[in-house]
Every structure is written in structure tokens, then in C-alpha cells.
């Protein structure tokens, strides 16, 4: 896949995610464009894979290109960056009591803080969120009438 095709796929995925839920996330884009299988994403979230980049089907140069294109799209469309903390799924409480231990997940092999930050950054469309919330409220009001 060349860079022009990749750029189109990234833009399309980001647009669709923003329309559907009001925000877009790098892992969601990677899955939508076919670079990351959902099963591999879930394995990573459960801690069975040490870092996400290892299961993506393209090289690091292309992954970096995708991340850059996401930032460009977000800036050009007024999407606001919002950091999301990714932690391991399925961690049981110690001795059945207290808080669950929080185990952070890694996106990259080297763990560069800047790279990790960009993988964990969601881009929010504030206007679309307002629209979705208004539609949800309207639907709830209609359901209550009946």
C-alpha cells in the first residue's frame, strides 16, 4: 500500500469514527485500515503481547507515517487531543480485596514517552459529541413518552 492510499484510508477511518462516536483513536484506525487484527489488539490488552507494534502488519516507518497523518487530519479538522491511559484488561484484585493493580500497556518496543503518548492520544470532535449527546437525550425523551 503506497502513502497516498494509506493517507486516504487513515482519513476515511478517522472521519467514520468521529461521525459514529465523536472521537477517533489510533488503535481504532489501525484496526479499521487492516493494519491491526482485533484478536491481536485484544491479546495486547490482556497482556499476552509485550507491545502493540509487534503485531501490526506493516513496518515501523509506515506506522510512523500513519500516526503523522492522524495528527495532520486532527489539526486540519479541529479535533482536540485527549490522552487516554491504556491499562491491562483482566487483572484480578489481590486477595479478592482492595483496588485492582493497574498495569500500563506499551505500544512500542523502545517505550519512547513521546511515541507512547501519541499512540494513547484520542482525537475528540467536540461538536459531534454535542450532536450525539443531544440525539441521545432526544431518544430517551421519546422513549419516556411512550
PDB file of C-alpha atoms in Angstrom:
ATOM      1  CA  UNK A   1       0.000   0.000   0.000  1.00  0.00           C
ATOM      2  CA  UNK A   2       1.537   3.327  -1.038  1.00  0.00           C
ATOM      3  CA  UNK A   3       1.439   6.510   1.026  1.00  0.00           C
ATOM      4  CA  UNK A   4      -1.398   8.099  -0.963  1.00  0.00           C
ATOM      5  CA  UNK A   5      -3.652   5.043  -0.450  1.00  0.00           C
ATOM      6  CA  UNK A   6      -2.643   4.892   3.207  1.00  0.00           C
ATOM      7  CA  UNK A   7      -3.443   8.578   3.728  1.00  0.00           C
ATOM      8  CA  UNK A   8      -6.890   8.122   2.174  1.00  0.00           C
ATOM      9  CA  UNK A   9      -7.612   5.112   4.392  1.00  0.00           C
ATOM     10  CA  UNK A  10      -6.481   6.953   7.539  1.00  0.00           C
ATOM     11  CA  UNK A  11      -8.629   9.996   6.732  1.00  0.00           C
ATOM     12  CA  UNK A  12     -11.646   7.849   5.936  1.00  0.00           C
ATOM     13  CA  UNK A  13     -11.265   5.803   9.130  1.00  0.00           C
ATOM     14  CA  UNK A  14     -10.897   8.925  11.258  1.00  0.00           C
ATOM     15  CA  UNK A  15     -13.916  10.570   9.633  1.00  0.00           C
ATOM     16  CA  UNK A  16     -16.082   7.457  10.139  1.00  0.00           C
ATOM     17  CA  UNK A  17     -15.041   7.035  13.773  1.00  0.00           C
ATOM     18  CA  UNK A  18     -15.733  10.692  14.552  1.00  0.00           C
ATOM     19  CA  UNK A  19     -19.168  10.510  12.935  1.00  0.00           C
ATOM     20  CA  UNK A  20     -20.004   7.276  14.765  1.00  0.00           C
ATOM     21  CA  UNK A  21     -18.775   8.091  18.273  1.00  0.00           C
ATOM     22  CA  UNK A  22     -17.404  11.643  18.335  1.00  0.00           C
ATOM     23  CA  UNK A  23     -13.739  10.729  18.634  1.00  0.00           C
ATOM     24  CA  UNK A  24     -11.070   8.669  16.956  1.00  0.00           C
ATOM     25  CA  UNK A  25      -8.280   6.576  18.463  1.00  0.00           C
ATOM     26  CA  UNK A  26      -5.054   5.352  16.849  1.00  0.00           C
ATOM     27  CA  UNK A  27      -5.759   1.701  17.720  1.00  0.00           C
ATOM     28  CA  UNK A  28      -9.218   2.040  16.175  1.00  0.00           C
ATOM     29  CA  UNK A  29      -7.758   3.496  12.993  1.00  0.00           C
ATOM     30  CA  UNK A  30      -5.129   0.756  12.813  1.00  0.00           C
ATOM     31  CA  UNK A  31      -7.837  -1.895  13.101  1.00  0.00           C
ATOM     32  CA  UNK A  32     -10.145  -0.178  10.613  1.00  0.00           C
ATOM     33  CA  UNK A  33      -7.479   0.131   7.915  1.00  0.00           C
ATOM     34  CA  UNK A  34      -6.415  -3.502   8.354  1.00  0.00           C
ATOM     35  CA  UNK A  35      -3.021  -2.971   9.986  1.00  0.00           C
ATOM     36  CA  UNK A  36      -4.034  -4.475  13.331  1.00  0.00           C
ATOM     37  CA  UNK A  37      -6.265  -7.507  13.803  1.00  0.00           C
ATOM     38  CA  UNK A  38      -8.886  -7.205  16.522  1.00  0.00           C
ATOM     39  CA  UNK A  39      -7.758 -10.509  18.077  1.00  0.00           C
ATOM     40  CA  UNK A  40      -4.159  -9.244  18.301  1.00  0.00           C
ATOM     41  CA  UNK A  41      -5.397  -5.988  19.859  1.00  0.00           C
ATOM     42  CA  UNK A  42      -7.293  -7.994  22.480  1.00  0.00           C
ATOM     43  CA  UNK A  43      -4.237 -10.178  23.148  1.00  0.00           C
ATOM     44  CA  UNK A  44      -2.241  -6.991  23.760  1.00  0.00           C
ATOM     45  CA  UNK A  45      -4.924  -5.569  26.079  1.00  0.00           C
ATOM     46  CA  UNK A  46      -4.859  -8.783  28.134  1.00  0.00           C
ATOM     47  CA  UNK A  47      -1.055  -8.593  28.355  1.00  0.00           C
ATOM     48  CA  UNK A  48      -0.279 -11.598  26.160  1.00  0.00           C
ATOM     49  CA  UNK A  49       1.755  -9.408  23.789  1.00  0.00           C
ATOM     50  CA  UNK A  50       4.521  -7.172  25.179  1.00  0.00           C
ATOM     51  CA  UNK A  51       3.949  -4.192  22.861  1.00  0.00           C
ATOM     52  CA  UNK A  52       1.397  -3.301  20.192  1.00  0.00           C
ATOM     53  CA  UNK A  53       3.758  -2.502  17.313  1.00  0.00           C
ATOM     54  CA  UNK A  54       4.944  -6.128  17.273  1.00  0.00           C
ATOM     55  CA  UNK A  55       1.595  -7.368  15.963  1.00  0.00           C
ATOM     56  CA  UNK A  56       0.924  -4.665  13.368  1.00  0.00           C
ATOM     57  CA  UNK A  57       1.200  -5.944   9.801  1.00  0.00           C
ATOM     58  CA  UNK A  58       3.311  -3.060   8.470  1.00  0.00           C
ATOM     59  CA  UNK A  59       6.777  -1.760   9.306  1.00  0.00           C
ATOM     60  CA  UNK A  60       7.615   0.988  11.794  1.00  0.00           C
ATOM     61  CA  UNK A  61       8.174   3.557   9.048  1.00  0.00           C
ATOM     62  CA  UNK A  62       4.595   3.088   7.790  1.00  0.00           C
ATOM     63  CA  UNK A  63       3.234   3.111  11.360  1.00  0.00           C
ATOM     64  CA  UNK A  64       5.011   6.397  11.962  1.00  0.00           C
ATOM     65  CA  UNK A  65       3.534   7.730   8.723  1.00  0.00           C
ATOM     66  CA  UNK A  66       0.021   6.715   9.843  1.00  0.00           C
ATOM     67  CA  UNK A  67       0.469   8.412  13.217  1.00  0.00           C
ATOM     68  CA  UNK A  68       1.689  11.578  11.480  1.00  0.00           C
ATOM     69  CA  UNK A  69      -1.284  11.558   9.093  1.00  0.00           C
ATOM     70  CA  UNK A  70      -3.642  11.212  12.060  1.00  0.00           C
ATOM     71  CA  UNK A  71      -2.152  14.311  13.702  1.00  0.00           C
ATOM     72  CA  UNK A  72      -2.432  16.260  10.441  1.00  0.00           C
ATOM     73  CA  UNK A  73      -6.072  15.224   9.964  1.00  0.00           C
ATOM     74  CA  UNK A  74      -6.879  16.110  13.577  1.00  0.00           C
ATOM     75  CA  UNK A  75      -5.294  19.546  13.282  1.00  0.00           C
ATOM     76  CA  UNK A  76      -6.968  20.317   9.942  1.00  0.00           C
ATOM     77  CA  UNK A  77     -10.388  19.283  11.277  1.00  0.00           C
ATOM     78  CA  UNK A  78     -10.239  20.944  14.681  1.00  0.00           C
ATOM     79  CA  UNK A  79     -10.100  17.707  16.659  1.00  0.00           C
ATOM     80  CA  UNK A  80      -8.810  18.089  20.202  1.00  0.00           C
ATOM     81  CA  UNK A  81      -6.145  15.706  21.517  1.00  0.00           C
ATOM     82  CA  UNK A  82      -7.118  13.817  24.657  1.00  0.00           C
ATOM     83  CA  UNK A  83      -4.707  11.438  26.401  1.00  0.00           C
ATOM     84  CA  UNK A  84      -6.153   8.035  27.267  1.00  0.00           C
ATOM     85  CA  UNK A  85      -4.398   5.786  29.767  1.00  0.00           C
ATOM     86  CA  UNK A  86      -4.235   2.209  28.446  1.00  0.00           C
ATOM     87  CA  UNK A  87      -4.060  -0.446  31.118  1.00  0.00           C
ATOM     88  CA  UNK A  88      -4.176  -4.210  31.004  1.00  0.00           C
ATOM     89  CA  UNK A  89      -7.558  -5.906  30.925  1.00  0.00           C
ATOM     90  CA  UNK A  90      -8.458  -8.892  33.117  1.00  0.00           C
ATOM     91  CA  UNK A  91      -6.328  -8.128  36.149  1.00  0.00           C
ATOM     92  CA  UNK A  92      -7.820  -9.670  39.278  1.00  0.00           C
ATOM     93  CA  UNK A  93      -7.873  -7.967  42.650  1.00  0.00           C
ATOM     94  CA  UNK A  94      -5.174  -9.000  45.104  1.00  0.00           C
ATOM     95  CA  UNK A  95      -6.596 -11.482  47.625  1.00  0.00           C
ATOM     96  CA  UNK A  96     -10.080 -10.571  46.403  1.00  0.00           C
ATOM     97  CA  UNK A  97      -9.903  -7.230  48.225  1.00  0.00           C
ATOM     98  CA  UNK A  98      -8.899  -3.658  47.540  1.00  0.00           C
ATOM     99  CA  UNK A  99      -8.231  -1.971  44.257  1.00  0.00           C
ATOM    100  CA  UNK A 100      -7.170  -3.783  41.138  1.00  0.00           C
ATOM    101  CA  UNK A 101      -3.484  -3.299  40.403  1.00  0.00           C
ATOM    102  CA  UNK A 102      -3.017  -1.051  37.372  1.00  0.00           C
ATOM    103  CA  UNK A 103      -0.662  -2.449  34.774  1.00  0.00           C
ATOM    104  CA  UNK A 104       0.153   0.021  31.986  1.00  0.00           C
ATOM    105  CA  UNK A 105       0.455  -1.215  28.420  1.00  0.00           C
ATOM    106  CA  UNK A 106       3.238  -0.434  25.973  1.00  0.00           C
ATOM    107  CA  UNK A 107       2.720   0.493  22.371  1.00  0.00           C
ATOM    108  CA  UNK A 108       6.332   0.495  21.157  1.00  0.00           C
ATOM    109  CA  UNK A 109       9.357  -1.723  21.643  1.00  0.00           C
ATOM    110  CA  UNK A 110      11.609   1.047  22.976  1.00  0.00           C
ATOM    111  CA  UNK A 111       8.928   2.742  25.066  1.00  0.00           C
ATOM    112  CA  UNK A 112       9.831   6.300  23.999  1.00  0.00           C
ATOM    113  CA  UNK A 113       7.477   8.539  26.041  1.00  0.00           C
ATOM    114  CA  UNK A 114       6.643  10.742  23.039  1.00  0.00           C
ATOM    115  CA  UNK A 115       5.742   7.741  20.849  1.00  0.00           C
ATOM    116  CA  UNK A 116       3.725   6.179  23.666  1.00  0.00           C
ATOM    117  CA  UNK A 117       1.855   9.464  24.184  1.00  0.00           C
ATOM    118  CA  UNK A 118       0.808   9.716  20.537  1.00  0.00           C
ATOM    119  CA  UNK A 119      -0.453   6.137  20.402  1.00  0.00           C
ATOM    120  CA  UNK A 120      -2.527   6.815  23.529  1.00  0.00           C
ATOM    121  CA  UNK A 121      -3.946  10.122  22.288  1.00  0.00           C
ATOM    122  CA  UNK A 122      -7.550  10.123  21.115  1.00  0.00           C
ATOM    123  CA  UNK A 123      -8.811  12.979  18.971  1.00  0.00           C
ATOM    124  CA  UNK A 124     -12.163  14.415  20.004  1.00  0.00           C
ATOM    125  CA  UNK A 125     -14.706  16.202  17.817  1.00  0.00           C
ATOM    126  CA  UNK A 126     -16.442  18.374  20.428  1.00  0.00           C
ATOM    127  CA  UNK A 127     -19.216  19.459  18.068  1.00  0.00           C
ATOM    128  CA  UNK A 128     -20.026  15.890  17.091  1.00  0.00           C
ATOM    129  CA  UNK A 129     -20.062  14.837  20.761  1.00  0.00           C
ATOM    130  CA  UNK A 130     -22.661  17.560  21.427  1.00  0.00           C
ATOM    131  CA  UNK A 131     -24.751  16.337  18.486  1.00  0.00           C
ATOM    132  CA  UNK A 132     -24.573  12.727  19.656  1.00  0.00           C
ATOM    133  CA  UNK A 133     -25.465  13.702  23.232  1.00  0.00           C
ATOM    134  CA  UNK A 134     -28.415  15.794  22.031  1.00  0.00           C
ATOM    135  CA  UNK A 135     -29.664  12.925  19.868  1.00  0.00           C
ATOM    136  CA  UNK A 136     -29.303  10.510  22.777  1.00  0.00           C
ATOM    137  CA  UNK A 137     -31.241  12.813  25.092  1.00  0.00           C
ATOM    138  CA  UNK A 138     -33.931  13.260  22.453  1.00  0.00           C
ATOM    139  CA  UNK A 139     -34.265   9.489  22.018  1.00  0.00           C
ATOM    140  CA  UNK A 140     -34.552   8.979  25.787  1.00  0.00           C
ATOM    141  CA  UNK A 141     -37.260  11.639  25.960  1.00  0.00           C
ATOM    142  CA  UNK A 142     -39.183   9.959  23.143  1.00  0.00           C
ATOM    143  CA  UNK A 143     -38.937   6.579  24.887  1.00  0.00           C
ATOM    144  CA  UNK A 144     -40.315   8.079  28.108  1.00  0.00           C
ATOM    145  CA  UNK A 145     -43.347   9.482  26.263  1.00  0.00           C
ATOM    146  CA  UNK A 146     -44.409   6.013  25.192  1.00  0.00           C
TER     147      UNK A 146
END
